[in-house]
Short mmCIF file of C-alpha atoms in Angstrom, two decimals:
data_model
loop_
_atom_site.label_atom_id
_atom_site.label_comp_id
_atom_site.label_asym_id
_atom_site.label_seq_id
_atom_site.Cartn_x
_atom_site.Cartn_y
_atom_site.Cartn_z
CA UNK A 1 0.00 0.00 0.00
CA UNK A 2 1.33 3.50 -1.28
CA UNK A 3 1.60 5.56 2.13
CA UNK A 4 0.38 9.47 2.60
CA UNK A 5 2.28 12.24 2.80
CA UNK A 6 1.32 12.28 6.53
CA UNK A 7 2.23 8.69 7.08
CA UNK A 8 5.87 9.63 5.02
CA UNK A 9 6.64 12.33 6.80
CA UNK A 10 5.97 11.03 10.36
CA UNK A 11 7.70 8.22 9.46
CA UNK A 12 10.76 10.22 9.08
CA UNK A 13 10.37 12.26 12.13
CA UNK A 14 10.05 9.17 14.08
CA UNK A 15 13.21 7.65 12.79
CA UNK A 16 15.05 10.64 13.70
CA UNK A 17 13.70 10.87 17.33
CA UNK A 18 14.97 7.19 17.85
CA UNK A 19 18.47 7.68 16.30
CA UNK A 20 19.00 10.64 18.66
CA UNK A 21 17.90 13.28 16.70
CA UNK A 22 15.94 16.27 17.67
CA UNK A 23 14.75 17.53 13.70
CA UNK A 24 13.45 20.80 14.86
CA UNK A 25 16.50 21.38 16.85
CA UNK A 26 19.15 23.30 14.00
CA UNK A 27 22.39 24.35 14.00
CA UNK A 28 22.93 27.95 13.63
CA UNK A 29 24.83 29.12 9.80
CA UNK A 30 24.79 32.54 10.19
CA UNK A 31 21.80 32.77 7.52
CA UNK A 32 18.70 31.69 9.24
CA UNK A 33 17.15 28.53 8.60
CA UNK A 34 16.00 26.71 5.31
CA UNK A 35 14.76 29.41 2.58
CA UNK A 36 12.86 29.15 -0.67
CA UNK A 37 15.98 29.96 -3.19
CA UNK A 38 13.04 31.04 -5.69
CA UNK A 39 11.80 34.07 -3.52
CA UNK A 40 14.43 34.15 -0.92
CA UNK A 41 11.88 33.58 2.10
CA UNK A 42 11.98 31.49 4.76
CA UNK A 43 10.00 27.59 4.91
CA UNK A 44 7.60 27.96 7.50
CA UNK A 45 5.58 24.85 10.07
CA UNK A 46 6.14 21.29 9.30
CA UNK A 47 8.50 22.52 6.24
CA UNK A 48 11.15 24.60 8.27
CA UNK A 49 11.34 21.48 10.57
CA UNK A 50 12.04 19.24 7.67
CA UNK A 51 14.82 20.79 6.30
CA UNK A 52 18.16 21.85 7.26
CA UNK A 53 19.09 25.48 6.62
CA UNK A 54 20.21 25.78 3.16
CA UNK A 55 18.63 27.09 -0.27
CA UNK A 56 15.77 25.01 -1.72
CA UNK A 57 14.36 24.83 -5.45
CA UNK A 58 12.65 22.48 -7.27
CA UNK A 59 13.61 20.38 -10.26
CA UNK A 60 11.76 22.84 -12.17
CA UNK A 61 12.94 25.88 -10.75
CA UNK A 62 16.54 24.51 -11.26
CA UNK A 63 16.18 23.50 -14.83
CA UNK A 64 14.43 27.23 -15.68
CA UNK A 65 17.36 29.18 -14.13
CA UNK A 66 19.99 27.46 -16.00
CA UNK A 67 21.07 24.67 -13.42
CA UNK A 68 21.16 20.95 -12.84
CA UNK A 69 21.03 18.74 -10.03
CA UNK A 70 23.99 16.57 -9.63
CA UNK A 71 23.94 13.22 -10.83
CA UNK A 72 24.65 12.01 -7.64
CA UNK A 73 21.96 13.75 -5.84
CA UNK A 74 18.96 13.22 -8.44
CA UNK A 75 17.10 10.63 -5.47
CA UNK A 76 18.28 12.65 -2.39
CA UNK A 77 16.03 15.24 -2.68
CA UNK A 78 14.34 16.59 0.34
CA UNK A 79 10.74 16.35 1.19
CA UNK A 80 8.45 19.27 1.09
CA UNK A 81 4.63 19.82 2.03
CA UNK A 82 2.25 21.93 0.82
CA UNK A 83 -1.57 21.78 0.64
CA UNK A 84 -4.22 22.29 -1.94
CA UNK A 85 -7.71 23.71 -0.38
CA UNK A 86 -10.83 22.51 -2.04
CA UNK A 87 -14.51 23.10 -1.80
CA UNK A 88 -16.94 20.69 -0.08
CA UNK A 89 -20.38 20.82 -1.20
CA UNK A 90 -23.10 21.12 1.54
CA UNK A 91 -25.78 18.32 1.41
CA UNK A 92 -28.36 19.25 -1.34
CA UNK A 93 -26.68 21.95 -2.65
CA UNK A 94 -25.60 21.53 -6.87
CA UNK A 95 -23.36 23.77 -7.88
CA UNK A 96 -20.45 25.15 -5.42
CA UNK A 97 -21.14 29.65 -5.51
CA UNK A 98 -17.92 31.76 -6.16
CA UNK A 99 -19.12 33.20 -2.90
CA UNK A 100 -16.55 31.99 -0.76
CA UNK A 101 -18.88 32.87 2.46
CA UNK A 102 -21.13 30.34 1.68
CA UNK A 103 -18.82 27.26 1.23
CA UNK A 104 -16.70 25.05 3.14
CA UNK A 105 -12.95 24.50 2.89
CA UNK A 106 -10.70 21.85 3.41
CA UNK A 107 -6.85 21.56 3.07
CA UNK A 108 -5.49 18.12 1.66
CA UNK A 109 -1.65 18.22 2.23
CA UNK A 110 0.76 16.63 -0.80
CA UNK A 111 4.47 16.41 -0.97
CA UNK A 112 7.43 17.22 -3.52
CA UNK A 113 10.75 17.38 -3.63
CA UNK A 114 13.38 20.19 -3.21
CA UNK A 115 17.48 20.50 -3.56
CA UNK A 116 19.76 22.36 -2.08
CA UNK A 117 21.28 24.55 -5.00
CA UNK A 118 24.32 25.23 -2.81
CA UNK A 119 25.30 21.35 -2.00
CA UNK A 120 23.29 19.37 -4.61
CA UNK A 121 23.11 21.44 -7.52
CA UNK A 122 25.59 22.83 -10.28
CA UNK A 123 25.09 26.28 -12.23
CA UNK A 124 23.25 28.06 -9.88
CA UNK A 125 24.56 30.97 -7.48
CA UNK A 126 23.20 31.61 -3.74
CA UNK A 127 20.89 34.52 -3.73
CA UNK A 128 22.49 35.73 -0.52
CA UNK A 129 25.58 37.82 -0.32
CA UNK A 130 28.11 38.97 2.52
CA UNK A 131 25.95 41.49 3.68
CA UNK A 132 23.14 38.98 3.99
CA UNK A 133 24.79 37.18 6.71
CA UNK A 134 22.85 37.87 9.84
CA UNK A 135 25.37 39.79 12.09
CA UNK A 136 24.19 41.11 15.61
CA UNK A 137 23.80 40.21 18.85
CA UNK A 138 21.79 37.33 19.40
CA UNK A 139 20.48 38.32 23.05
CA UNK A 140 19.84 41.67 21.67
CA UNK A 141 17.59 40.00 18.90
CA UNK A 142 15.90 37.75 21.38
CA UNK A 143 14.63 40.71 23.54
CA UNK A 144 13.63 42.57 20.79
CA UNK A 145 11.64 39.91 19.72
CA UNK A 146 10.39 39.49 23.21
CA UNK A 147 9.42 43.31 22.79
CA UNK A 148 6.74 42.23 19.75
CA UNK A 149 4.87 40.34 22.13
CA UNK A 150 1.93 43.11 22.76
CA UNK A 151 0.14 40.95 26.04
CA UNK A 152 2.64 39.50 27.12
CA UNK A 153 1.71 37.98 30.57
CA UNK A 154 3.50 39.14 33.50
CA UNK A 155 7.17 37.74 33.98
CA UNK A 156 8.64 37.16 37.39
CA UNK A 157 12.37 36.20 38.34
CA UNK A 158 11.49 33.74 41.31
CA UNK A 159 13.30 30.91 42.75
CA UNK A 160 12.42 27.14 41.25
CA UNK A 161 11.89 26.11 37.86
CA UNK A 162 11.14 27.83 34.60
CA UNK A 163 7.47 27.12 34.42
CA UNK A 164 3.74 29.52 33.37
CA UNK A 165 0.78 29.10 35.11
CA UNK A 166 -2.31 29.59 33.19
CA UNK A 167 -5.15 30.35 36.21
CA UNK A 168 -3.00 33.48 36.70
CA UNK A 169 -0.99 34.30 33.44
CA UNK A 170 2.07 34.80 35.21
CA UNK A 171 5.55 33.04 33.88
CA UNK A 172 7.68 32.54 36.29
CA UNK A 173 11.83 32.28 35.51
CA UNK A 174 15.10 31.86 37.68
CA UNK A 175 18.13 34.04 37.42
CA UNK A 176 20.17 34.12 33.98
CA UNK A 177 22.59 32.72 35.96
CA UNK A 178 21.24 29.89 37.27
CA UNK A 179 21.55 29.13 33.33
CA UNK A 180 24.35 27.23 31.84
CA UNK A 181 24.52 30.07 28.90
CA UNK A 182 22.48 33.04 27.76
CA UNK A 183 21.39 30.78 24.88
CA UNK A 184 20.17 28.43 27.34
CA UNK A 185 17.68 30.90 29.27
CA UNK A 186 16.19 32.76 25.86
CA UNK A 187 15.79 29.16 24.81
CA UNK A 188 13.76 28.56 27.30
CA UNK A 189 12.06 31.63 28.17
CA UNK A 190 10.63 31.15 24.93
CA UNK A 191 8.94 28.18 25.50
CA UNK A 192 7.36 28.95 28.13
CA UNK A 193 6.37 32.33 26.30
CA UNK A 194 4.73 29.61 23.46
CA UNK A 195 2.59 28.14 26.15
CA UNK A 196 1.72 31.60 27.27
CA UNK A 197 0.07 32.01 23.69
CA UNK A 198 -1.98 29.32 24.83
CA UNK A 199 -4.33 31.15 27.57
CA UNK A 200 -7.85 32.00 26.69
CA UNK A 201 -7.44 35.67 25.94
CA UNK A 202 -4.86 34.78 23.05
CA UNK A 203 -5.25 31.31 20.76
CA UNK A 204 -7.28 29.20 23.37
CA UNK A 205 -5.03 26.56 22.81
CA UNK A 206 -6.57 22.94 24.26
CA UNK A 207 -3.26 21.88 25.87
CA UNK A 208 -3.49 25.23 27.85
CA UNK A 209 -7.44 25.95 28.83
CA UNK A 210 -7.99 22.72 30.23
CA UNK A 211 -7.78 21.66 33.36
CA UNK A 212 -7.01 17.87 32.93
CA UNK A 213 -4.03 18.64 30.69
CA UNK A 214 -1.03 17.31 32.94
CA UNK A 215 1.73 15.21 32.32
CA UNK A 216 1.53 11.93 30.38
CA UNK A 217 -1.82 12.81 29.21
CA UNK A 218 -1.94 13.72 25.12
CA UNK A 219 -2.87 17.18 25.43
CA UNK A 220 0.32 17.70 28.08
CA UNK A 221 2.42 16.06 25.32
CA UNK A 222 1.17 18.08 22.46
CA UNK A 223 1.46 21.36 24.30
CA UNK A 224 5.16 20.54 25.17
CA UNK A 225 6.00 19.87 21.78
CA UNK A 226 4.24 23.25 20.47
CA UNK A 227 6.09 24.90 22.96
CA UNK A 228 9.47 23.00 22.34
CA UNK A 229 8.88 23.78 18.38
CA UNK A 230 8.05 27.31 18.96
CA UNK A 231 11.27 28.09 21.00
CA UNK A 232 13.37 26.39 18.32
CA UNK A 233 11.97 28.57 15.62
CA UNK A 234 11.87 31.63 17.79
CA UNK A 235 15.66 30.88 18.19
CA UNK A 236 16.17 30.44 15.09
CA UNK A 237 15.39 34.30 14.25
CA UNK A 238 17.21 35.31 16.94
CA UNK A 239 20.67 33.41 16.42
CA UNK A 240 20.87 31.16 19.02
CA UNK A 241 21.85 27.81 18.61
CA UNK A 242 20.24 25.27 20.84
CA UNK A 243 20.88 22.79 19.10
CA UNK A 244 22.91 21.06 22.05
CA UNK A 245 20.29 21.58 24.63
CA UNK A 246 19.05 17.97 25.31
CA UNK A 247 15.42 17.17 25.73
CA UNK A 248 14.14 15.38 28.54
CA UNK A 249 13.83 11.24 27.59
CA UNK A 250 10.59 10.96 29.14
CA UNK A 251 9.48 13.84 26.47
CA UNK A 252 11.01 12.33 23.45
CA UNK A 253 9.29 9.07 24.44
CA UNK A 254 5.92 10.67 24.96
CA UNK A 255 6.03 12.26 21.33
CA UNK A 256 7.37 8.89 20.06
CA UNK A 257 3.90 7.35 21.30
CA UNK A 258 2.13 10.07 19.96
CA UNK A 259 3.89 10.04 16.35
CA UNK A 260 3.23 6.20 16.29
CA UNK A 261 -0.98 6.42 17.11
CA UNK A 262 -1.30 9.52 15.16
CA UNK A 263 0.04 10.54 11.33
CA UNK A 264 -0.88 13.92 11.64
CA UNK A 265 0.19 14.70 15.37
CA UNK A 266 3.40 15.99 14.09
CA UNK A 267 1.42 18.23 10.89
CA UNK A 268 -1.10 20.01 13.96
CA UNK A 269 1.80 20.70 16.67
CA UNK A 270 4.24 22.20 13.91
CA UNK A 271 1.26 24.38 12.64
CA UNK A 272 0.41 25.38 16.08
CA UNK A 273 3.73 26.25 17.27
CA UNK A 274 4.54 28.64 13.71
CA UNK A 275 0.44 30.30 15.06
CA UNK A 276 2.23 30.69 18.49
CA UNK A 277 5.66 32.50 16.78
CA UNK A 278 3.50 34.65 13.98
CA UNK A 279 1.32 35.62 17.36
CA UNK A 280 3.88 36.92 19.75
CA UNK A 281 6.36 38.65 16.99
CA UNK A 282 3.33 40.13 15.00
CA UNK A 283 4.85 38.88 12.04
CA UNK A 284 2.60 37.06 9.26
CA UNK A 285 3.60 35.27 6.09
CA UNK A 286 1.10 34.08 3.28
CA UNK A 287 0.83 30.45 3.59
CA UNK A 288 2.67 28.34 1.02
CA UNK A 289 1.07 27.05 -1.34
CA UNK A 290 2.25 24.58 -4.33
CA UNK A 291 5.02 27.30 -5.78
CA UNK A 292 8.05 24.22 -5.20
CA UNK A 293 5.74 21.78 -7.50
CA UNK A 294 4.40 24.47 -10.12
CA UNK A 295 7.00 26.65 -10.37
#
């Protein structure tokens, strides 16, 4: 039986996870993370996580610019999702109206495959220069992203863990010092600023509002992950590499269980954390569409 996308992709992740490998967890180049070579933009949700930073084109993209793919690399492309929305016709209704008030929705996600024209492709130049190499201060560029978040919920510098409490919106976090690095505090701070996104008054996320969500359940799970994806992509604009922070085993297990019952666990958290980000830095992005297999 062919599988999914959904049932490829989570397949990957999984084998990852249980060689040791954190996929949303990058090393930092200096350049961001994994960009659309076409348009010089950043991938975004599941797609960002699925790629290492680099350039990315299609086949088609490569050929129409002049370049090739290297022999050698034609199968090792890299997987990329996008999703085509169609309309659902209501019961007894015969023709679907332009109107696009008065019809359902739904997105059905499908998957091609992108190169890196820097590693796995001959003929074509990187569309980034010297001066595109993201110099500055990486705490600097975490605070100011901090700054974007308009309610942010109250932050206090108490003893004991890093840790938010819904009930109250109040985030609690220890001393920069107690810290092994700067890196290691941001890192953190931002995931617990994810699950702030969470409360009622902001996305009403269901890991968040309810009361029964606590650990081991699947709602604790999927929260954590949201909040561990969110961080990683929140550090990702800022510069820091966390990449080396480890993740607790009984975590990694806990999404392992999740990823195994449930294809598109991975496809909901990845979407929720990248809501979480484009909320607190007020930054928004048209969504990708099918550009990689069109263009």
């Amino acid at each position: 039986m062919t599988m999914d996308v959904c049932e490829i992709v989570t397949k990957r992740i999984i084998e990852k996870l249980e060689s040791g490998v954190v996929p949303w967890k990058k090393p930092w180049n200096g350049r961001g993370g994994a960009t659309r070579w076409s348009v010089k933009k950043p991938y975004r949700g599941i797609n960002a996580l699925l790629l290492e930073p680099g350039e990315y084109a299609s086949k088609k993209q490569i050929i129409k610019a002049g370049g090739r793919i290297n022999r050698d690399q034609l199968k090792n492309g890299h997987i990329i999702v996008y999703w085509h929305w169609y309309k659902i016709k209501e019961e007894g209704q015969e023709d679907i109206p332009d109107d696009e008030a008065t019809y359902q929705k739904r997105a059905k996600p499908f998957y091609s495959r992108v190169w890196d024209i820097n590693t796995q492709c001959t003929g074509l130049k990187s569309k980034f220069n010297d001066d595109d190499i993201l110099d500055f201060n990486p705490i600097e560029k975490a605070e100011e992203l901090i700054s974007r978040y308009e309610d942010i919920p109250k932050i206090k510098n108490g003893p004991g863990g890093a840790y938010y409490i819904p009930a109250l919106d109040i985030l609690n976090m220890p001393p920069v010092e107690n810290f092994h690095s700067a890196e290691e505090y941001y890192s953190t701070l931002f995931h617990e600023l994810v699950h702030s996104t969470g409360h009622d008054s902001r996305l009403n996320r269901e890991g968040i509002i309810q009361i029964s969500s606590f650990f081991g359940t699947d709602s604790y799970s999927k929260e954590e992950l949201i909040a561990e994806m969110g961080s990683c992509m929140l550090s990702a604009m800022a510069g820091i590499d966390n990449s080396t922070i480890d993740n607790s085993a009984a975590y990694i297990n806990g999404w392992l269980s999740k990823l195994k019952g449930d294809k598109r666990f991975i496809f909901s958290a990845a979407s929720q954390a990248q809501k979480a980000v484009d909320y607190m830095t007020g930054i928004a992005f048209e969504e990708e569409q099918r550009e990689e297999a069109t263009a």
